[in-house]
PDB file of C-alpha atoms in Angstrom:
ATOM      1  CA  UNK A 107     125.520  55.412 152.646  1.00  0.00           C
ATOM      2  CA  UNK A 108     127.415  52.592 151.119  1.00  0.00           C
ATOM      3  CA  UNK A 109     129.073  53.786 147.795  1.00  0.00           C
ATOM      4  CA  UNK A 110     130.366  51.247 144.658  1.00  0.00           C
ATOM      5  CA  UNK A 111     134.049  52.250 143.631  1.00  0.00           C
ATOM      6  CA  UNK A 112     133.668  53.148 140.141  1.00  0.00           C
ATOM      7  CA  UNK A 113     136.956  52.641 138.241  1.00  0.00           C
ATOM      8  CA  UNK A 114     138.363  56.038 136.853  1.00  0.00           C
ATOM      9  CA  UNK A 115     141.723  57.101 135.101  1.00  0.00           C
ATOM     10  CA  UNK A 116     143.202  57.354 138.438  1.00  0.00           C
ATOM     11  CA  UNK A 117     142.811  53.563 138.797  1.00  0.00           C
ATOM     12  CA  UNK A 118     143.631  52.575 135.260  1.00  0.00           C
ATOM     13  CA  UNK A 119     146.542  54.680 135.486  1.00  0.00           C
ATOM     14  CA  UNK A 120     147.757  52.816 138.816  1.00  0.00           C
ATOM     15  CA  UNK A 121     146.820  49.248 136.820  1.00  0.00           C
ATOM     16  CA  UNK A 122     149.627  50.128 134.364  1.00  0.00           C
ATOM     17  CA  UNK A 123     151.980  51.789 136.254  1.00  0.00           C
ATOM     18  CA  UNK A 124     151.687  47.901 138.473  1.00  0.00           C
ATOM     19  CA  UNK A 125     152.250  46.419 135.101  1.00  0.00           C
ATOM     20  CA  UNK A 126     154.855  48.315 133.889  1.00  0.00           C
ATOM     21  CA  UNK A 127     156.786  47.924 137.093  1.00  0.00           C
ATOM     22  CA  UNK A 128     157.126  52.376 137.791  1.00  0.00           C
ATOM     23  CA  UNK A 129     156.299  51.479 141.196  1.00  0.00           C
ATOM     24  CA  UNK A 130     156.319  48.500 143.133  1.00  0.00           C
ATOM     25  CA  UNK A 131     153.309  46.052 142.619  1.00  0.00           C
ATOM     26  CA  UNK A 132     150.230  46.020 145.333  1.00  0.00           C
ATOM     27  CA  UNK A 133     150.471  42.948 147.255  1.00  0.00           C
ATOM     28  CA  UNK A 134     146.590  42.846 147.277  1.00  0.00           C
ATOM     29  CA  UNK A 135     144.142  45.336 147.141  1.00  0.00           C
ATOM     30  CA  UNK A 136     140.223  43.763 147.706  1.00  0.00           C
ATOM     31  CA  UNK A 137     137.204  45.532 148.657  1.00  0.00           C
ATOM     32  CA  UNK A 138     134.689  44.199 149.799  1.00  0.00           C
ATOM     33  CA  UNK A 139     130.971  45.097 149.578  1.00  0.00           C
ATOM     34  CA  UNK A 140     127.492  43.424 150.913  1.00  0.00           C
ATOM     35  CA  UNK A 141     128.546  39.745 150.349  1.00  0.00           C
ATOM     36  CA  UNK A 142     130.685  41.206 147.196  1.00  0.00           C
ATOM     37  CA  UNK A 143     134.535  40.324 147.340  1.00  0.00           C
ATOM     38  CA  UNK A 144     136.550  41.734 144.051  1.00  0.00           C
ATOM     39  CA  UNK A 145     139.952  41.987 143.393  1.00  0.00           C
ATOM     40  CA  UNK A 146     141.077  45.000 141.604  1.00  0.00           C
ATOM     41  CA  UNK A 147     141.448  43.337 138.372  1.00  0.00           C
ATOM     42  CA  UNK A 148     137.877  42.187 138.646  1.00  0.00           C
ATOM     43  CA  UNK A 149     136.365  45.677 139.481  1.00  0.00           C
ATOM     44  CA  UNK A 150     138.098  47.314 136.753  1.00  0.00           C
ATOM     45  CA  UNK A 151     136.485  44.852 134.270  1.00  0.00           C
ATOM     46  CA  UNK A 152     133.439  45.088 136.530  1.00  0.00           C
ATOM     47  CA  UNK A 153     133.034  41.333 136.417  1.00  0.00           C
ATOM     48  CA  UNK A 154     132.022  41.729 140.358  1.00  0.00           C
ATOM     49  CA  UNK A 155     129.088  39.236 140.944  1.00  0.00           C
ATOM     50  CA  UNK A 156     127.294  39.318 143.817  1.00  0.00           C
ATOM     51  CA  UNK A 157     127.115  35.640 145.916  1.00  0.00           C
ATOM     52  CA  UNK A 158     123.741  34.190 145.974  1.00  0.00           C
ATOM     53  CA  UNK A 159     121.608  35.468 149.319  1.00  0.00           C
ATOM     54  CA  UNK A 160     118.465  36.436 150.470  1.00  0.00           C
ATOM     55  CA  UNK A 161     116.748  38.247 153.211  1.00  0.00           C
ATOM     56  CA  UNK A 162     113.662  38.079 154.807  1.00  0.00           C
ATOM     57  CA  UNK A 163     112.309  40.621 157.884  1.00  0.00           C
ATOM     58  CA  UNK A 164     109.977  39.142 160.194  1.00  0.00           C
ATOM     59  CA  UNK A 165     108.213  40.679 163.649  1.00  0.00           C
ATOM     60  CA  UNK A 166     106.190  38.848 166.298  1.00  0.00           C
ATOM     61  CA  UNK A 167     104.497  41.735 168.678  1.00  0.00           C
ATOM     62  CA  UNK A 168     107.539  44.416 169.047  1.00  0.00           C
ATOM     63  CA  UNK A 169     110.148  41.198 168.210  1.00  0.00           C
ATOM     64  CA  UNK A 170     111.684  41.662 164.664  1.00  0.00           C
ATOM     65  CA  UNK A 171     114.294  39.162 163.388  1.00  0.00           C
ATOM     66  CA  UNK A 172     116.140  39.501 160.262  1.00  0.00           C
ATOM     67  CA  UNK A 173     117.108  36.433 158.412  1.00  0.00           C
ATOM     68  CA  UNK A 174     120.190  36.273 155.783  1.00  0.00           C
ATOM     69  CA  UNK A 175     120.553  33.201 154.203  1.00  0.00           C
ATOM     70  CA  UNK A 176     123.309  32.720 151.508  1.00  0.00           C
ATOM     71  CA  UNK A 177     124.992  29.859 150.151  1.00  0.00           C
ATOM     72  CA  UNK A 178     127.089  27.857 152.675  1.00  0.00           C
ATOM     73  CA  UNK A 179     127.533  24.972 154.096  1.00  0.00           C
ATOM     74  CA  UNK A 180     124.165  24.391 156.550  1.00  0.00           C
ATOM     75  CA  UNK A 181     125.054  26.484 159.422  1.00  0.00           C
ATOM     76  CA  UNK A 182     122.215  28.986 161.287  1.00  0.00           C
ATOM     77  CA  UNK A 183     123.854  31.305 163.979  1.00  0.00           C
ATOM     78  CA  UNK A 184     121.329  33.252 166.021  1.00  0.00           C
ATOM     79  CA  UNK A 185     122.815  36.559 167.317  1.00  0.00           C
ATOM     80  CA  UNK A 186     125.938  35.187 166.404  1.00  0.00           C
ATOM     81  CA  UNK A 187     125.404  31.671 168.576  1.00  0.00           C
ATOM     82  CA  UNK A 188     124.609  28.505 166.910  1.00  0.00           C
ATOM     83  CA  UNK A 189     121.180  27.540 167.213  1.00  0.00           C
ATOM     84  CA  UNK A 190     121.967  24.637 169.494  1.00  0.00           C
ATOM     85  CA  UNK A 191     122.212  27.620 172.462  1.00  0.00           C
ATOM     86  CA  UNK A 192     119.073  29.323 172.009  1.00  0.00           C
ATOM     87  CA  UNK A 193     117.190  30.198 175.119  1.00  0.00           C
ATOM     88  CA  UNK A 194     115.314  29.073 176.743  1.00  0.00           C
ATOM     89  CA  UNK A 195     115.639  25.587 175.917  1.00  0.00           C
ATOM     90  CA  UNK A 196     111.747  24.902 175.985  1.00  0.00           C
ATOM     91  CA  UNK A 197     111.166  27.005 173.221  1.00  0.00           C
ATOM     92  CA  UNK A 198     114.451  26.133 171.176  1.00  0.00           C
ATOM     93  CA  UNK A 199     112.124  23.250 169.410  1.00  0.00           C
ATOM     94  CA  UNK A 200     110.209  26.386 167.447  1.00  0.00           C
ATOM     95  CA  UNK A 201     113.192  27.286 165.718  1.00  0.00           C
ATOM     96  CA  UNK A 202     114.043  23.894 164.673  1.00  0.00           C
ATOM     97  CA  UNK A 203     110.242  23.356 163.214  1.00  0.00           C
ATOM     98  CA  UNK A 204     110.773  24.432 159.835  1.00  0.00           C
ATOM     99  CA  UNK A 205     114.093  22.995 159.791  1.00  0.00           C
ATOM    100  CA  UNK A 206     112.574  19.502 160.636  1.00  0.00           C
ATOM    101  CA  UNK A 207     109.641  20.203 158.562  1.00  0.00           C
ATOM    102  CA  UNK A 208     111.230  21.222 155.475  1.00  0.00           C
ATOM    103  CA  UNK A 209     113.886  18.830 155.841  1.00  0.00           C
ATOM    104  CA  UNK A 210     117.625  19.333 156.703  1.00  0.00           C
ATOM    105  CA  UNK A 211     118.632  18.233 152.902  1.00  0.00           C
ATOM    106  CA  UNK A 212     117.113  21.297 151.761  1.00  0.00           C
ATOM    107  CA  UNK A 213     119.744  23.868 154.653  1.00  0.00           C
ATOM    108  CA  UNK A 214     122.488  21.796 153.866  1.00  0.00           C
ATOM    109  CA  UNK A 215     123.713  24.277 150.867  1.00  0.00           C
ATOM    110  CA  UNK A 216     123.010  27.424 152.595  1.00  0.00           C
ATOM    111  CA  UNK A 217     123.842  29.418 155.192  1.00  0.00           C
ATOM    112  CA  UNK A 218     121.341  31.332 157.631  1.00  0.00           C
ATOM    113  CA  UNK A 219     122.328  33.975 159.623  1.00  0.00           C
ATOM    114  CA  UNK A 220     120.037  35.662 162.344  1.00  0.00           C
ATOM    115  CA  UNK A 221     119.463  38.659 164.293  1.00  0.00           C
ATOM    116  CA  UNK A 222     116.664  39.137 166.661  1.00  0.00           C
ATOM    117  CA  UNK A 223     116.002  42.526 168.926  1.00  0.00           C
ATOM    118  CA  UNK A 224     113.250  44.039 170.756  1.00  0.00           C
ATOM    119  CA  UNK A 225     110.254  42.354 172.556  1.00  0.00           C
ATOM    120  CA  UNK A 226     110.698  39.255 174.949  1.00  0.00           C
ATOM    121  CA  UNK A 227     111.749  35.993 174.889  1.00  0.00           C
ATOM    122  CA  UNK A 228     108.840  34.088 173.133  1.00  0.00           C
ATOM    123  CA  UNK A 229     107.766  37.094 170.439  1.00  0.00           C
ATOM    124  CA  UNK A 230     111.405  36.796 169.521  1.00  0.00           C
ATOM    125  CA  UNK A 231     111.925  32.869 168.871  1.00  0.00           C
ATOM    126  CA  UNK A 232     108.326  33.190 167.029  1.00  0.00           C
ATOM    127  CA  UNK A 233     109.748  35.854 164.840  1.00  0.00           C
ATOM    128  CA  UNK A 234     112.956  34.127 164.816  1.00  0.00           C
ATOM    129  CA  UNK A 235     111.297  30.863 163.172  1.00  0.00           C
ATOM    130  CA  UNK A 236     108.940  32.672 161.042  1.00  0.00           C
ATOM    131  CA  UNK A 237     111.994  34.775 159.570  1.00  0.00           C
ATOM    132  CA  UNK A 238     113.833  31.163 158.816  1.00  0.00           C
ATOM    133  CA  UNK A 239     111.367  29.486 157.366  1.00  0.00           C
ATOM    134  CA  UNK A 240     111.161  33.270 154.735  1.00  0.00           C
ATOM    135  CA  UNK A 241     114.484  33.219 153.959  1.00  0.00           C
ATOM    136  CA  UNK A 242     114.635  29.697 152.623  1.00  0.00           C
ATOM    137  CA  UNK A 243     111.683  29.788 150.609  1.00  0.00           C
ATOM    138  CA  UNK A 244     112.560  33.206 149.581  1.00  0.00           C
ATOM    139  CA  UNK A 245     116.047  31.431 148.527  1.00  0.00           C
ATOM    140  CA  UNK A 246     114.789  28.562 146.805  1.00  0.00           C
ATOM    141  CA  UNK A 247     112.517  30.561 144.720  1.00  0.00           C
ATOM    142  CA  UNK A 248     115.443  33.404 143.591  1.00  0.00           C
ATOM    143  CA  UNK A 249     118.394  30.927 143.232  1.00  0.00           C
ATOM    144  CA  UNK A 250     116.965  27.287 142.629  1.00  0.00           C
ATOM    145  CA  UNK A 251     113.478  26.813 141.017  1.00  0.00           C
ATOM    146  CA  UNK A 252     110.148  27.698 141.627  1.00  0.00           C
ATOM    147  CA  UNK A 253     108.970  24.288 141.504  1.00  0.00           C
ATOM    148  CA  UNK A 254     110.826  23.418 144.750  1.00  0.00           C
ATOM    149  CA  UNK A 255     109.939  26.961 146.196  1.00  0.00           C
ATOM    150  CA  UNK A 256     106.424  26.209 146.384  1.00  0.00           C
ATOM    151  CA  UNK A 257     106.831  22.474 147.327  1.00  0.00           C
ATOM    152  CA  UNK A 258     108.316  23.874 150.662  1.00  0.00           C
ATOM    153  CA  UNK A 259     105.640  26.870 151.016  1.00  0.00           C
ATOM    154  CA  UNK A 260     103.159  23.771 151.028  1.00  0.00           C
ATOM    155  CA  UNK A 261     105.006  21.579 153.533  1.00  0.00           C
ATOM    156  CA  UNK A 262     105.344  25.125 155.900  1.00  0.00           C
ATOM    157  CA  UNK A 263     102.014  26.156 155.235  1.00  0.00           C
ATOM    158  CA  UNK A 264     100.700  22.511 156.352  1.00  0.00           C
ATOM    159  CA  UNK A 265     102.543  22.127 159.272  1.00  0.00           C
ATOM    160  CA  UNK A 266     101.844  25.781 160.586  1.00  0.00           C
ATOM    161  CA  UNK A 267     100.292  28.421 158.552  1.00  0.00           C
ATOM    162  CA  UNK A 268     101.934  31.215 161.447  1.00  0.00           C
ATOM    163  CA  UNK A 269     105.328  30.219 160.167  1.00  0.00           C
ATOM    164  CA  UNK A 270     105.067  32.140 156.753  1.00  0.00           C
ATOM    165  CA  UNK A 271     102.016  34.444 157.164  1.00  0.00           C
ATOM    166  CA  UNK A 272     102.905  37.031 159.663  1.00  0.00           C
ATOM    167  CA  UNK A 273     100.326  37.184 163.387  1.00  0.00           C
ATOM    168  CA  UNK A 274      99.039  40.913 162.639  1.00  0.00           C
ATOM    169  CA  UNK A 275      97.788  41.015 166.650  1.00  0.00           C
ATOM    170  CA  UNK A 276      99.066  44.172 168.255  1.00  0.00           C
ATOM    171  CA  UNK A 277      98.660  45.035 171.992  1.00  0.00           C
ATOM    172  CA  UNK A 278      95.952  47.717 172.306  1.00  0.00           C
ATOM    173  CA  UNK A 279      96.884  51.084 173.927  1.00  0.00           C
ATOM    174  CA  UNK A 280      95.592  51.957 177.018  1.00  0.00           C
ATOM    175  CA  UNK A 281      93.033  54.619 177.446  1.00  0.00           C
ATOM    176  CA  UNK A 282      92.160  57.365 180.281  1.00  0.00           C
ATOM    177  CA  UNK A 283      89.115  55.809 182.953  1.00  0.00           C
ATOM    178  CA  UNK A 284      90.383  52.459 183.368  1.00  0.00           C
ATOM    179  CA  UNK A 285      92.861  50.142 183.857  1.00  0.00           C
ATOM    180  CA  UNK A 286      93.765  49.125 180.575  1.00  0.00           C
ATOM    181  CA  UNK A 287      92.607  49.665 177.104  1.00  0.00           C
ATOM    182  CA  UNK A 288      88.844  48.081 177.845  1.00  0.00           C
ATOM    183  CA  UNK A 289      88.628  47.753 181.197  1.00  0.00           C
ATOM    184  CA  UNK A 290      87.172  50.738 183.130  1.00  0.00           C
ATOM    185  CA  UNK A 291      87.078  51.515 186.689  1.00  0.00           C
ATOM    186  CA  UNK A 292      84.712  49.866 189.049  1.00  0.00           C
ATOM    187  CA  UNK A 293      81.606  51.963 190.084  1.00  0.00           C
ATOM    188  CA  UNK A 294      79.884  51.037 193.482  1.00  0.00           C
ATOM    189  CA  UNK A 295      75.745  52.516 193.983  1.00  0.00           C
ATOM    190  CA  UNK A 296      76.346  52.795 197.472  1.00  0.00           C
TER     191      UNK A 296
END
């Protein structure tokens, strides 16, 4: 469980002591916390402000990706690669869909970050894109306008409605008699 430092007398106490020169003065003493950086100063004021980001959970089959996207400077890493080195290559023009489609003016202030587990390689690019194409509308509607929100939801939707409504199709478990989960065995009359 992640736990916010809550300033108490022992830290107020160490803020003067710094001032008053008792003890030598901390060179720098940050924490850090979920995209929060505060200096000590800060915290004790608790003027800690959290930078702008959003996420968005996506899954394709047994594929989930999770998408962070945070003000930046138009960089997308997937599992910590740029997107340029996706594999395989054939399906590498799915993720860049609702880049293209949207328009790279509207990723060049932010950041996406990706990661992608589980299933194989197509569920995962599918949930990769999907999860992309969230986070940015899920972005522009939290830290820019509405307006602009829903202009991209329409240009999305209208290219391909699978990259921001979720495919709900599941494989069916097999049952006992048959091959798989419809098939039965074969039956001969003589």
């Amino acid at each position: 469980m992640h736990h916010m430092y809550t300033p108490g007398v022992d830290a107020v106490a160490l803020l003067q002591a710094t001032q008053t020169k008792s003890i030598p003065a901390i060179p720098t003493l940050f924490k850090v916390h979920r995209g929060r950086t505060c200096s000590t100063i800060s915290f004790l004021s608790s003027e800690c402000q959290p930078r702008p980001s959003r996420r968005s959970v996506k899954r394709r089959q047994t594929a989930t990706a999770v998408a962070h996207a945070k003000e930046g400077r138009g960089l997308i890493r997937i599992n910590g690669s740029p997107i340029n080195l996706v594999r395989p290559e054939i399906l590498r023009f799915k993720i860049y869909e609702p880049i293209l489609v949207v328009g790279e003016e509207s990723f060049s202030p932010l950041d996406i970050r990706v990661r992608a587990k589980g299933g194989g390689h197509t569920s995962q690019i599918y949930a990769i894109r999907q999860a992309i194409a969230k986070a940015i509308v899920a972005y522009y509607s939290k830290y820019v306008d509405a307006y602009s929100a829903m202009e991209l939801k329409k240009k999305l939707t209208a290219y391909d409605r699978t990259l921001l409504i979720a495919d709900p199709r599941r494989m069916e478990p097999k049952k006992f008699g048959g091959h798989g989960a419809r098939a039965r065995r074969q039956k001969s009359y003589r």
